[in-house]
Amino acid sequence: MEDKVDVLVLSIGPDERPASEVTFLSMLDVALLSARRAGVFVAQAAGNSGPAESSVVSYSPWVTTVAAATTGRSYTSWLVLGDGRRIPGLGLSAPTIQSRLVAAKDAAVPDAASMEHAEECQHAEALSFRTDVLRGSIVVCSFSRGFYNGTSTLSAIRDVAQALGFAGFVLVADAQHGGDFLAQPLPFSVPGVMVPRVADAMVLWSYYAAHTVYGGSATVFGATAAITEGRVAAFTDAAPVVARYSSRGPDVIDRESTPADVLKPDILAPGDQVWAAWSALSVGETIFSGNHFAMISGTSMAAPHIGGVAALIRQRHPSWGPSAVASALSTTARRHDRQKRPIMSEGFQIGSLHTGTPFHYGAGFVNPAGALDPGLVVAPEPDDYTSFLCSLPQLSPDDVLAATGLACQTPLASPVDLNLPSVTVSALRGSLFVRRRVTNVASNAETYLCSTLPPAGVSVTVRPAWFEVAPGETQEVVIELRVTRASNAFSFGEILLAGSLDHLVRLPLAVRPLAT
């Protein structure tokens, strides 16, 4: 704490599972354990490998892992065909007037070696055969193999469009090479629109074919189109939604993807299409070159939101440690969107939505006002993390000492007893008693009533059923979990502690009930 750091935000994670015996003892995770023990709150991006399960790259219970959500703000531009049909797309650019529509492949130099570069609009030389036709036209480029293998770029399309005098360009999905593609609104210095769905691209190609005459090569270009204004935002109430790319749980303890008794991600925050300050040099993203602001999506955009809220909490409550801050964020998070419906998650198919689970959003969507006054916190002490590591069957006391420099003194009875503001049991056989300690951080005594929403296949009993807790006092809560129907899948529920002074404390449950 000598450098006075209270909050650390990380937009980094491993490219693959750590080589250490358990994920919690990677070099990075051990360093972050030292940060937590020093009193530093750590928010780490969950990763951008969703929606595949067990894709989180932030593993440890001493780190707050942040998933990314949409904000309800979207930027849509349209390609308006000459017959009036409108094809949706993306592109932060100015509009065009109705102009001739030309496929780049119909202006290619008659050389098979140049065809792919021509179709993808990557080199002006590959399109020099019909520059007179391209000038002043809206040119259709294909999102095909070069974009997937990294040899083709949007910046190159922009440069070709400027060099050859396009009125605008359309980048369309290629059914033969990749299909639908993911797109984010990007700034184009020439009018441009990306059409990422093959179904929409087929509408365009059907219209184009009906208005183009070929005599060996295209001789009559009768199709027209216009690109609409793409820089105006539209807003909906269907937010937050877990973004497609946001990495998912369950957390894993080793390279074999064995589920861990730790909930990941921890929380959901805005991360999709976020405007932020940007280096005008744009070393890694040339499309933003010269811009001092850019709109970026990813869990790396979500983690700073949690870091900022954590800083506000520590400013309001300077005596709170990082575990108390993490608990306040978790137990007050929201499980519903702005329309009071359960939070949804984007799936593998573009545009698909599924009901979200704690493995998508953790405890829920961050609620800054609620986190400032959580009523109770469920906060591990720094030494509890060592006890947690020492309770893992994969590790010996010597393993823990060698990795962390900390000796095993009082291992937990079970890893699930780590005093987290959630309960995750990766393998429940028969019944299990789990303990949590809750501390009143409010200024008044309060009576709490305990209720449960059990996961499918599991009965949940909380004792005591109610309790009164004074300011600064801690109460132990015992949770009995019992298998009622075995399966090999996680199911989800929650424990709700409802206070007499209107505090609501929610603890997510994620349990995999197995046969004995």
Short mmCIF file of C-alpha atoms in Angstrom, two decimals:
data_model
loop_
_atom_site.label_atom_id
_atom_site.label_comp_id
_atom_site.label_asym_id
_atom_site.label_seq_id
_atom_site.Cartn_x
_atom_site.Cartn_y
_atom_site.Cartn_z
CA MET A 1 0.00 0.00 0.00
CA GLU A 2 3.04 2.30 -0.04
CA ASP A 3 2.07 3.55 -3.50
CA LYS A 4 -1.46 4.35 -2.19
CA VAL A 5 -3.17 2.12 -4.76
CA ASP A 6 -6.71 1.19 -3.73
CA VAL A 7 -8.09 -0.23 -6.99
CA LEU A 8 -6.38 -2.15 -9.78
CA VAL A 9 -8.12 -2.77 -13.13
CA LEU A 10 -6.71 -5.45 -15.44
CA SER A 11 -7.52 -5.89 -19.11
CA ILE A 12 -5.17 -8.84 -19.37
CA GLY A 13 -5.45 -12.59 -18.98
CA PRO A 14 -3.72 -15.75 -20.16
CA ASP A 15 -4.10 -16.96 -23.75
CA GLU A 16 -4.49 -20.50 -22.42
CA ARG A 17 -5.00 -22.28 -19.13
CA PRO A 18 -2.05 -21.79 -16.75
CA ALA A 19 0.55 -24.54 -16.68
CA SER A 20 0.45 -24.54 -12.86
CA GLU A 21 -1.18 -27.47 -11.07
CA VAL A 22 -4.28 -25.40 -10.36
CA THR A 23 -5.40 -22.23 -12.12
CA PHE A 24 -5.34 -20.26 -8.86
CA LEU A 25 -1.56 -20.63 -8.60
CA SER A 26 -0.49 -19.15 -11.92
CA MET A 27 2.12 -16.43 -11.68
CA LEU A 28 -0.51 -13.76 -12.35
CA ASP A 29 -3.02 -15.14 -9.83
CA VAL A 30 -0.41 -15.40 -7.08
CA ALA A 31 0.60 -11.78 -7.75
CA LEU A 32 -3.06 -10.74 -7.51
CA LEU A 33 -3.38 -12.64 -4.23
CA SER A 34 -0.55 -10.48 -2.91
CA ALA A 35 -2.42 -7.39 -4.11
CA ARG A 36 -5.60 -8.48 -2.31
CA ARG A 37 -3.64 -9.20 0.88
CA ALA A 38 -2.14 -5.70 0.60
CA GLY A 39 -5.64 -4.20 0.55
CA VAL A 40 -5.98 -3.60 -3.19
CA PHE A 41 -9.32 -4.29 -4.90
CA VAL A 42 -8.71 -6.04 -8.24
CA ALA A 43 -11.17 -6.00 -11.15
CA GLN A 44 -10.19 -8.19 -14.09
CA ALA A 45 -11.81 -8.59 -17.51
CA ALA A 46 -13.46 -12.01 -17.88
CA GLY A 47 -12.14 -12.45 -21.42
CA ASN A 48 -13.66 -12.22 -24.89
CA SER A 49 -14.00 -15.91 -25.79
CA GLY A 50 -17.75 -16.25 -25.24
CA PRO A 51 -20.25 -17.64 -25.57
CA ALA A 52 -18.33 -20.90 -25.09
CA GLU A 53 -18.64 -22.27 -21.57
CA SER A 54 -15.64 -22.30 -19.20
CA SER A 55 -14.01 -19.60 -21.31
CA VAL A 56 -13.23 -17.16 -18.47
CA VAL A 57 -9.55 -16.28 -18.14
CA SER A 58 -9.86 -14.81 -14.63
CA TYR A 59 -10.04 -17.68 -12.17
CA SER A 60 -9.36 -16.77 -8.57
CA PRO A 61 -11.78 -15.91 -5.75
CA TRP A 62 -9.65 -12.95 -4.68
CA VAL A 63 -10.28 -11.23 -8.04
CA THR A 64 -13.56 -9.62 -9.15
CA THR A 65 -14.11 -10.96 -12.66
CA VAL A 66 -16.17 -8.70 -14.91
CA ALA A 67 -18.45 -9.76 -17.77
CA ALA A 68 -19.58 -7.37 -20.52
CA ALA A 69 -23.15 -6.22 -21.19
CA THR A 70 -24.87 -4.24 -23.88
CA THR A 71 -26.16 -0.79 -22.99
CA GLY A 72 -29.27 -0.53 -25.17
CA ARG A 73 -27.51 1.93 -27.47
CA SER A 74 -27.04 0.88 -31.07
CA TYR A 75 -25.85 2.40 -34.33
CA THR A 76 -27.58 1.11 -37.45
CA SER A 77 -27.08 2.29 -40.98
CA TRP A 78 -29.04 0.97 -43.94
CA LEU A 79 -28.34 0.11 -47.51
CA VAL A 80 -31.42 1.26 -49.42
CA LEU A 81 -31.75 -0.62 -52.70
CA GLY A 82 -33.15 0.96 -55.82
CA ASP A 83 -36.43 -0.97 -55.40
CA GLY A 84 -36.91 0.48 -51.91
CA ARG A 85 -35.84 -2.52 -49.84
CA ARG A 86 -33.69 -1.69 -46.82
CA ILE A 87 -30.82 -3.91 -45.68
CA PRO A 88 -29.54 -3.31 -42.10
CA GLY A 89 -25.85 -2.83 -41.45
CA LEU A 90 -23.21 -1.06 -39.40
CA GLY A 91 -20.92 1.85 -40.14
CA LEU A 92 -20.24 5.21 -38.52
CA SER A 93 -20.19 7.23 -41.72
CA ALA A 94 -21.97 9.93 -43.69
CA PRO A 95 -24.80 9.02 -46.08
CA THR A 96 -24.73 8.92 -49.87
CA ILE A 97 -27.22 9.81 -52.56
CA GLN A 98 -28.70 7.02 -54.71
CA SER A 99 -25.76 5.78 -56.78
CA ARG A 100 -24.83 3.01 -59.17
CA LEU A 101 -24.16 -0.32 -57.42
CA VAL A 102 -21.15 -2.30 -58.66
CA ALA A 103 -19.73 -5.58 -57.38
CA ALA A 104 -15.97 -5.40 -56.97
CA LYS A 105 -15.65 -8.82 -58.64
CA ASP A 106 -17.11 -7.30 -61.82
CA ALA A 107 -14.35 -4.71 -61.94
CA ALA A 108 -11.48 -7.11 -61.26
CA VAL A 109 -8.44 -7.44 -63.45
CA PRO A 110 -8.94 -10.68 -65.49
CA ASP A 111 -6.36 -12.58 -63.47
CA ALA A 112 -7.40 -15.38 -61.12
CA ALA A 113 -4.51 -14.59 -58.77
CA SER A 114 -5.97 -11.11 -58.13
CA MET A 115 -9.60 -12.15 -57.75
CA GLU A 116 -9.67 -12.56 -53.96
CA HIS A 117 -7.97 -9.21 -53.38
CA ALA A 118 -10.36 -7.67 -55.87
CA GLU A 119 -13.49 -9.13 -54.26
CA GLU A 120 -12.28 -7.97 -50.84
CA CYS A 121 -11.33 -4.50 -52.18
CA GLN A 122 -7.81 -4.72 -50.75
CA HIS A 123 -5.66 -3.38 -53.60
CA ALA A 124 -6.50 -0.67 -56.11
CA GLU A 125 -4.38 -2.43 -58.74
CA ALA A 126 -6.67 -5.47 -58.61
CA LEU A 127 -9.63 -3.24 -59.56
CA SER A 128 -7.90 -1.16 -62.24
CA PHE A 129 -9.77 -2.96 -65.06
CA ARG A 130 -12.96 -0.87 -64.58
CA THR A 131 -11.93 2.25 -62.68
CA ASP A 132 -14.31 4.32 -64.80
CA VAL A 133 -17.23 2.20 -63.58
CA LEU A 134 -16.11 2.25 -59.95
CA ARG A 135 -15.70 6.03 -59.74
CA GLY A 136 -18.82 7.52 -58.19
CA SER A 137 -20.36 4.07 -57.51
CA ILE A 138 -21.20 2.20 -54.33
CA VAL A 139 -18.96 -0.85 -54.52
CA VAL A 140 -19.81 -4.24 -53.00
CA CYS A 141 -16.84 -5.95 -51.30
CA SER A 142 -16.82 -9.47 -49.81
CA PHE A 143 -15.93 -10.39 -46.23
CA SER A 144 -14.21 -13.66 -47.04
CA ARG A 145 -11.03 -15.61 -46.34
CA GLY A 146 -8.62 -12.68 -46.12
CA PHE A 147 -10.54 -11.15 -43.23
CA TYR A 148 -10.57 -14.42 -41.31
CA ASN A 149 -6.85 -15.06 -41.73
CA GLY A 150 -5.91 -11.46 -40.99
CA THR A 151 -4.48 -10.50 -44.39
CA SER A 152 -7.38 -8.20 -45.29
CA THR A 153 -8.48 -5.10 -43.38
CA LEU A 154 -11.15 -2.45 -43.35
CA SER A 155 -8.44 0.19 -43.51
CA ALA A 156 -7.38 -1.19 -46.90
CA ILE A 157 -10.96 -0.92 -48.19
CA ARG A 158 -11.06 2.69 -47.05
CA ASP A 159 -7.78 3.44 -48.81
CA VAL A 160 -8.92 1.76 -52.04
CA ALA A 161 -12.24 3.61 -51.92
CA GLN A 162 -10.44 6.93 -51.59
CA ALA A 163 -7.90 6.12 -54.30
CA LEU A 164 -10.50 5.02 -56.86
CA GLY A 165 -13.19 7.54 -55.96
CA PHE A 166 -15.94 5.26 -54.68
CA ALA A 167 -19.14 7.02 -53.65
CA GLY A 168 -19.23 4.41 -50.87
CA PHE A 169 -18.72 0.73 -50.16
CA VAL A 170 -20.67 -2.22 -48.81
CA LEU A 171 -18.83 -5.07 -47.05
CA VAL A 172 -21.06 -8.15 -47.17
CA ALA A 173 -20.93 -11.61 -45.62
CA ASP A 174 -19.73 -14.39 -47.91
CA ALA A 175 -21.78 -17.59 -47.74
CA GLN A 176 -18.94 -19.68 -49.21
CA HIS A 177 -16.14 -18.37 -47.01
CA GLY A 178 -17.14 -17.96 -43.38
CA GLY A 179 -20.82 -17.08 -43.44
CA ASP A 180 -22.15 -14.52 -40.96
CA PHE A 181 -19.48 -12.39 -39.31
CA LEU A 182 -19.40 -10.28 -36.16
CA ALA A 183 -19.22 -6.53 -36.68
CA GLN A 184 -18.99 -3.45 -34.50
CA PRO A 185 -19.77 0.10 -35.62
CA LEU A 186 -16.52 1.58 -36.93
CA PRO A 187 -15.75 5.06 -38.28
CA PHE A 188 -15.29 5.32 -42.04
CA SER A 189 -13.89 8.44 -43.67
CA VAL A 190 -15.79 7.45 -46.82
CA PRO A 191 -19.43 6.31 -46.65
CA GLY A 192 -19.50 2.62 -45.83
CA VAL A 193 -21.76 -0.04 -44.37
CA MET A 194 -21.04 -3.59 -43.20
CA VAL A 195 -23.73 -6.24 -43.79
CA PRO A 196 -22.70 -9.13 -41.51
CA ARG A 197 -25.54 -11.58 -42.21
CA VAL A 198 -25.53 -13.91 -45.21
CA ALA A 199 -29.33 -13.73 -45.45
CA ASP A 200 -29.16 -9.97 -45.96
CA ALA A 201 -26.27 -10.34 -48.40
CA MET A 202 -28.36 -12.74 -50.48
CA VAL A 203 -31.08 -10.10 -50.81
CA LEU A 204 -28.47 -7.68 -52.12
CA TRP A 205 -26.99 -10.17 -54.58
CA SER A 206 -30.41 -11.20 -55.86
CA TYR A 207 -31.31 -7.58 -56.58
CA TYR A 208 -27.91 -6.94 -58.16
CA ALA A 209 -28.14 -9.98 -60.46
CA ALA A 210 -31.58 -8.93 -61.67
CA HIS A 211 -30.26 -5.52 -62.75
CA THR A 212 -26.88 -6.46 -64.23
CA VAL A 213 -26.34 -7.62 -67.81
CA TYR A 214 -23.38 -9.85 -68.61
CA GLY A 215 -21.76 -10.36 -71.98
CA GLY A 216 -18.71 -12.30 -70.90
CA SER A 217 -18.23 -9.60 -68.28
CA ALA A 218 -20.68 -7.14 -66.75
CA THR A 219 -21.70 -4.65 -69.42
CA VAL A 220 -24.79 -2.97 -67.97
CA PHE A 221 -24.94 -1.92 -64.32
CA GLY A 222 -28.57 -1.14 -63.63
CA ALA A 223 -28.64 -1.64 -59.84
CA THR A 224 -28.60 1.40 -57.56
CA ALA A 225 -28.40 1.92 -53.82
CA ALA A 226 -27.85 4.53 -51.14
CA ILE A 227 -26.16 4.35 -47.74
CA THR A 228 -28.02 6.09 -44.92
CA GLU A 229 -26.58 8.15 -42.06
CA GLY A 230 -24.83 5.77 -39.67
CA ARG A 231 -23.64 8.08 -36.89
CA VAL A 232 -26.91 8.55 -34.99
CA ALA A 233 -27.58 6.31 -32.00
CA ALA A 234 -30.86 4.58 -31.29
CA PHE A 235 -31.86 3.48 -27.80
CA THR A 236 -33.92 0.54 -26.54
CA ASP A 237 -34.88 -0.75 -23.11
CA ALA A 238 -33.71 -4.30 -23.87
CA ALA A 239 -30.56 -3.95 -21.80
CA PRO A 240 -28.45 -5.13 -20.20
CA VAL A 241 -27.85 -8.26 -22.28
CA VAL A 242 -24.69 -10.35 -21.82
CA ALA A 243 -22.61 -9.70 -24.94
CA ARG A 244 -21.90 -12.64 -27.22
CA TYR A 245 -18.12 -12.39 -26.83
CA SER A 246 -18.18 -12.10 -23.03
CA SER A 247 -16.45 -15.18 -21.57
CA ARG A 248 -18.58 -17.58 -19.56
CA GLY A 249 -18.28 -19.87 -16.57
CA PRO A 250 -18.11 -22.28 -14.94
CA ASP A 251 -14.74 -21.48 -13.47
CA VAL A 252 -12.15 -24.23 -13.83
CA ILE A 253 -9.46 -25.39 -11.47
CA ASP A 254 -7.07 -27.05 -13.91
CA ARG A 255 -6.16 -27.58 -17.57
CA GLU A 256 -8.60 -30.51 -17.77
CA SER A 257 -11.53 -28.08 -17.26
CA THR A 258 -12.50 -29.52 -13.88
CA PRO A 259 -15.16 -27.16 -12.48
CA ALA A 260 -14.11 -25.10 -9.47
CA ASP A 261 -16.18 -24.29 -6.39
CA VAL A 262 -15.93 -20.59 -7.25
CA LEU A 263 -18.45 -18.54 -9.21
CA LYS A 264 -17.08 -16.83 -12.32
CA PRO A 265 -17.64 -14.27 -13.66
CA ASP A 266 -18.48 -12.24 -10.55
CA ILE A 267 -20.46 -9.36 -12.00
CA LEU A 268 -21.77 -7.76 -15.19
CA ALA A 269 -21.05 -4.20 -16.32
CA PRO A 270 -21.44 -2.09 -19.49
CA GLY A 271 -18.86 -3.21 -22.04
CA ASP A 272 -20.45 -3.12 -25.49
CA GLN A 273 -19.99 -0.11 -27.79
CA VAL A 274 -18.42 2.10 -25.12
CA TRP A 275 -17.01 5.49 -26.13
CA ALA A 276 -13.66 6.23 -24.52
CA ALA A 277 -10.51 8.29 -24.93
CA TRP A 278 -8.15 6.86 -27.54
CA SER A 279 -4.56 7.35 -28.61
CA ALA A 280 -4.61 9.09 -31.98
CA LEU A 281 -1.58 6.99 -32.97
CA SER A 282 -3.78 3.87 -33.05
CA VAL A 283 -0.87 1.46 -33.23
CA GLY A 284 -3.02 -1.67 -33.16
CA GLU A 285 -6.23 -0.33 -34.74
CA THR A 286 -5.40 1.72 -37.80
CA ILE A 287 -9.07 2.32 -38.55
CA PHE A 288 -9.09 4.74 -35.57
CA SER A 289 -5.92 6.54 -36.62
CA GLY A 290 -6.13 10.25 -35.93
CA ASN A 291 -9.15 9.94 -33.63
CA HIS A 292 -8.94 10.94 -29.99
CA PHE A 293 -12.09 8.98 -29.10
CA ALA A 294 -13.20 5.55 -30.21
CA MET A 295 -16.07 3.17 -29.55
CA ILE A 296 -14.79 -0.22 -28.41
CA SER A 297 -16.47 -3.38 -27.15
CA GLY A 298 -15.12 -6.04 -24.81
CA THR A 299 -14.81 -7.13 -21.21
CA SER A 300 -11.81 -4.80 -21.06
CA MET A 301 -14.33 -1.97 -21.41
CA ALA A 302 -16.52 -3.43 -18.65
CA ALA A 303 -13.81 -3.90 -16.00
CA PRO A 304 -13.09 -0.15 -15.61
CA HIS A 305 -16.74 0.45 -14.75
CA ILE A 306 -16.37 -1.91 -11.79
CA GLY A 307 -13.04 -0.32 -10.85
CA GLY A 308 -14.71 3.09 -10.82
CA VAL A 309 -17.62 1.95 -8.66
CA ALA A 310 -15.19 0.21 -6.30
CA ALA A 311 -13.28 3.49 -5.93
CA LEU A 312 -16.51 5.29 -5.05
CA ILE A 313 -17.34 2.66 -2.44
CA ARG A 314 -13.89 2.93 -0.86
CA GLN A 315 -14.22 6.71 -0.82
CA ARG A 316 -17.55 6.42 1.01
CA HIS A 317 -16.30 3.62 3.30
CA PRO A 318 -12.52 4.04 3.71
CA SER A 319 -12.34 1.38 6.42
CA TRP A 320 -13.69 -1.34 4.14
CA GLY A 321 -11.26 -3.84 2.72
CA PRO A 322 -11.41 -5.10 -0.87
CA SER A 323 -13.42 -8.18 0.11
CA ALA A 324 -16.15 -6.01 1.62
CA VAL A 325 -16.22 -3.91 -1.55
CA ALA A 326 -16.50 -7.04 -3.69
CA SER A 327 -19.33 -8.33 -1.53
CA ALA A 328 -21.22 -5.02 -1.71
CA LEU A 329 -21.02 -5.10 -5.50
CA SER A 330 -22.17 -8.71 -5.65
CA THR A 331 -25.05 -8.86 -3.16
CA THR A 332 -26.75 -5.74 -4.52
CA ALA A 333 -26.42 -6.55 -8.24
CA ARG A 334 -29.56 -6.66 -10.38
CA ARG A 335 -30.82 -9.85 -12.08
CA HIS A 336 -33.29 -8.11 -14.42
CA ASP A 337 -33.08 -5.74 -17.37
CA ARG A 338 -34.71 -2.32 -17.69
CA GLN A 339 -38.02 -3.93 -18.61
CA LYS A 340 -37.94 -6.02 -15.41
CA ARG A 341 -37.31 -9.21 -17.37
CA PRO A 342 -34.55 -11.71 -16.53
CA ILE A 343 -31.19 -10.77 -18.02
CA MET A 344 -30.65 -12.45 -21.40
CA SER A 345 -27.43 -13.62 -23.04
CA GLU A 346 -26.41 -13.54 -26.67
CA GLY A 347 -25.72 -16.98 -28.15
CA PHE A 348 -23.55 -18.43 -30.88
CA GLN A 349 -25.92 -17.43 -33.67
CA ILE A 350 -25.86 -13.71 -34.43
CA GLY A 351 -28.99 -12.15 -32.96
CA SER A 352 -29.90 -15.19 -30.83
CA LEU A 353 -30.84 -14.67 -27.19
CA HIS A 354 -31.08 -17.11 -24.28
CA THR A 355 -31.99 -16.69 -20.63
CA GLY A 356 -28.83 -15.76 -18.75
CA THR A 357 -27.39 -17.60 -15.75
CA PRO A 358 -24.80 -16.74 -13.08
CA PHE A 359 -22.20 -18.36 -15.36
CA HIS A 360 -22.94 -15.54 -17.81
CA TYR A 361 -23.38 -12.53 -15.51
CA GLY A 362 -22.18 -13.62 -12.06
CA ALA A 363 -24.26 -11.99 -9.35
CA GLY A 364 -25.93 -9.70 -11.90
CA PHE A 365 -25.64 -6.22 -13.36
CA VAL A 366 -23.76 -3.70 -11.22
CA ASN A 367 -25.92 -1.44 -9.05
CA PRO A 368 -23.68 1.42 -7.85
CA ALA A 369 -26.25 3.10 -5.58
CA GLY A 370 -27.13 -0.19 -3.90
CA ALA A 371 -23.47 -1.13 -3.45
CA LEU A 372 -22.88 2.00 -1.36
CA ASP A 373 -25.36 0.68 1.23
CA PRO A 374 -25.47 -3.13 1.09
CA GLY A 375 -26.56 -3.73 4.68
CA LEU A 376 -24.49 -6.90 5.06
CA VAL A 377 -21.19 -7.99 3.58
CA VAL A 378 -19.86 -11.51 3.13
CA ALA A 379 -16.13 -10.86 3.16
CA PRO A 380 -13.23 -13.31 3.50
CA GLU A 381 -10.30 -12.29 5.65
CA PRO A 382 -6.91 -12.22 3.86
CA ASP A 383 -5.83 -15.46 5.57
CA ASP A 384 -9.02 -17.19 4.42
CA TYR A 385 -7.64 -17.39 0.90
CA THR A 386 -4.66 -19.36 2.14
CA SER A 387 -7.01 -21.65 4.03
CA PHE A 388 -8.98 -22.08 0.81
CA LEU A 389 -5.89 -23.09 -1.16
CA CYS A 390 -4.87 -25.48 1.60
CA SER A 391 -8.29 -27.17 1.41
CA LEU A 392 -7.96 -28.03 -2.28
CA PRO A 393 -7.38 -31.78 -2.75
CA GLN A 394 -5.08 -31.07 -5.72
CA LEU A 395 -2.58 -29.21 -3.53
CA SER A 396 -0.33 -30.15 -0.65
CA PRO A 397 0.78 -27.69 2.04
CA ASP A 398 4.22 -27.69 0.38
CA ASP A 399 2.63 -26.69 -2.96
CA VAL A 400 0.89 -23.73 -1.34
CA LEU A 401 4.00 -22.64 0.55
CA ALA A 402 6.20 -22.86 -2.55
CA ALA A 403 3.80 -20.83 -4.69
CA THR A 404 2.66 -18.18 -2.22
CA GLY A 405 5.18 -18.18 0.63
CA LEU A 406 2.26 -18.76 3.00
CA ALA A 407 2.02 -21.74 5.35
CA CYS A 408 -1.09 -23.88 5.76
CA GLN A 409 -2.32 -23.45 9.31
CA THR A 410 -6.11 -23.82 9.36
CA PRO A 411 -7.41 -25.35 6.11
CA LEU A 412 -11.11 -25.03 5.45
CA ALA A 413 -13.23 -28.13 5.89
CA SER A 414 -14.13 -27.76 2.21
CA PRO A 415 -13.28 -25.22 -0.52
CA VAL A 416 -16.98 -24.28 -0.65
CA ASP A 417 -16.64 -22.82 2.85
CA LEU A 418 -14.57 -19.88 1.60
CA ASN A 419 -16.65 -16.92 2.79
CA LEU A 420 -17.71 -15.64 -0.63
CA PRO A 421 -20.96 -13.76 -1.42
CA SER A 422 -22.08 -16.75 -3.51
CA VAL A 423 -22.20 -20.52 -3.17
CA THR A 424 -20.85 -22.77 -5.92
CA VAL A 425 -20.74 -26.53 -5.49
CA SER A 426 -19.26 -28.30 -8.50
CA ALA A 427 -20.05 -31.83 -7.27
CA LEU A 428 -22.86 -32.22 -4.72
CA ARG A 429 -23.40 -35.81 -3.62
CA GLY A 430 -26.04 -36.49 -0.98
CA SER A 431 -26.00 -33.45 1.28
CA LEU A 432 -23.56 -30.74 2.28
CA PHE A 433 -23.45 -28.02 4.92
CA VAL A 434 -21.95 -24.73 3.77
CA ARG A 435 -21.13 -21.83 6.10
CA ARG A 436 -21.17 -18.10 5.48
CA ARG A 437 -20.41 -15.23 7.85
CA VAL A 438 -22.35 -12.02 7.29
CA THR A 439 -21.37 -8.72 8.89
CA ASN A 440 -23.64 -5.74 9.44
CA VAL A 441 -21.95 -2.68 7.88
CA ALA A 442 -24.99 -0.42 8.31
CA SER A 443 -25.39 2.06 11.15
CA ASN A 444 -28.43 0.38 12.76
CA ALA A 445 -29.34 -3.05 14.06
CA GLU A 446 -31.47 -4.97 11.60
CA THR A 447 -33.48 -8.18 11.53
CA TYR A 448 -33.04 -10.40 8.48
CA LEU A 449 -35.42 -13.06 7.18
CA CYS A 450 -33.81 -15.85 5.12
CA SER A 451 -35.51 -17.34 2.06
CA THR A 452 -34.32 -19.46 -0.85
CA LEU A 453 -34.91 -20.10 -4.52
CA PRO A 454 -33.48 -23.63 -4.80
CA PRO A 455 -31.61 -24.80 -7.90
CA ALA A 456 -33.33 -27.58 -9.85
CA GLY A 457 -32.64 -30.94 -8.25
CA VAL A 458 -31.49 -29.45 -4.94
CA SER A 459 -33.23 -28.60 -1.68
CA VAL A 460 -31.86 -25.64 0.27
CA THR A 461 -32.34 -24.91 3.96
CA VAL A 462 -30.87 -21.87 5.71
CA ARG A 463 -30.34 -21.74 9.48
CA PRO A 464 -31.16 -19.65 11.36
CA ALA A 465 -34.32 -18.80 9.42
CA TRP A 466 -34.03 -15.25 10.77
CA PHE A 467 -31.58 -13.31 12.87
CA GLU A 468 -30.93 -9.86 14.29
CA VAL A 469 -27.49 -8.37 13.84
CA ALA A 470 -26.11 -5.19 15.40
CA PRO A 471 -23.79 -2.72 13.61
CA GLY A 472 -20.36 -4.31 13.21
CA GLU A 473 -21.62 -7.69 14.43
CA THR A 474 -21.13 -10.93 12.49
CA GLN A 475 -23.67 -13.73 12.17
CA GLU A 476 -22.91 -17.23 10.89
CA VAL A 477 -25.39 -18.72 8.46
CA VAL A 478 -25.46 -22.46 7.75
CA ILE A 479 -26.80 -23.57 4.37
CA GLU A 480 -27.82 -27.19 3.90
CA LEU A 481 -27.83 -28.41 0.30
CA ARG A 482 -29.36 -31.81 -0.48
CA VAL A 483 -29.68 -33.62 -3.81
CA THR A 484 -33.31 -34.33 -4.74
CA ARG A 485 -32.70 -35.19 -8.40
CA ALA A 486 -29.25 -36.04 -9.69
CA SER A 487 -27.96 -34.70 -12.99
CA ASN A 488 -24.62 -33.88 -14.50
CA ALA A 489 -25.50 -30.23 -15.10
CA PHE A 490 -25.29 -27.10 -13.02
CA SER A 491 -28.54 -25.51 -11.91
CA PHE A 492 -28.99 -22.11 -10.33
CA GLY A 493 -30.86 -20.41 -7.54
CA GLU A 494 -30.28 -17.87 -4.80
CA ILE A 495 -30.45 -17.14 -1.10
CA LEU A 496 -32.24 -13.91 -0.19
CA LEU A 497 -31.66 -12.15 3.13
CA ALA A 498 -34.40 -9.52 3.50
CA GLY A 499 -33.73 -6.88 6.15
CA SER A 500 -36.32 -5.08 8.26
CA LEU A 501 -34.77 -1.75 7.17
CA ASP A 502 -35.20 -2.63 3.46
CA HIS A 503 -31.76 -4.05 2.75
CA LEU A 504 -31.86 -6.99 0.32
CA VAL A 505 -28.82 -9.27 0.23
CA ARG A 506 -28.69 -11.84 -2.57
CA LEU A 507 -26.27 -14.77 -2.74
CA PRO A 508 -26.24 -16.69 -6.04
CA LEU A 509 -26.32 -20.49 -5.92
CA ALA A 510 -24.71 -22.66 -8.59
CA VAL A 511 -24.88 -26.38 -7.83
CA ARG A 512 -24.23 -29.55 -9.84
CA PRO A 513 -26.19 -32.39 -8.16
CA LEU A 514 -24.63 -35.79 -8.74
CA ALA A 515 -25.71 -39.31 -7.86
CA THR A 516 -24.12 -40.78 -4.75
#
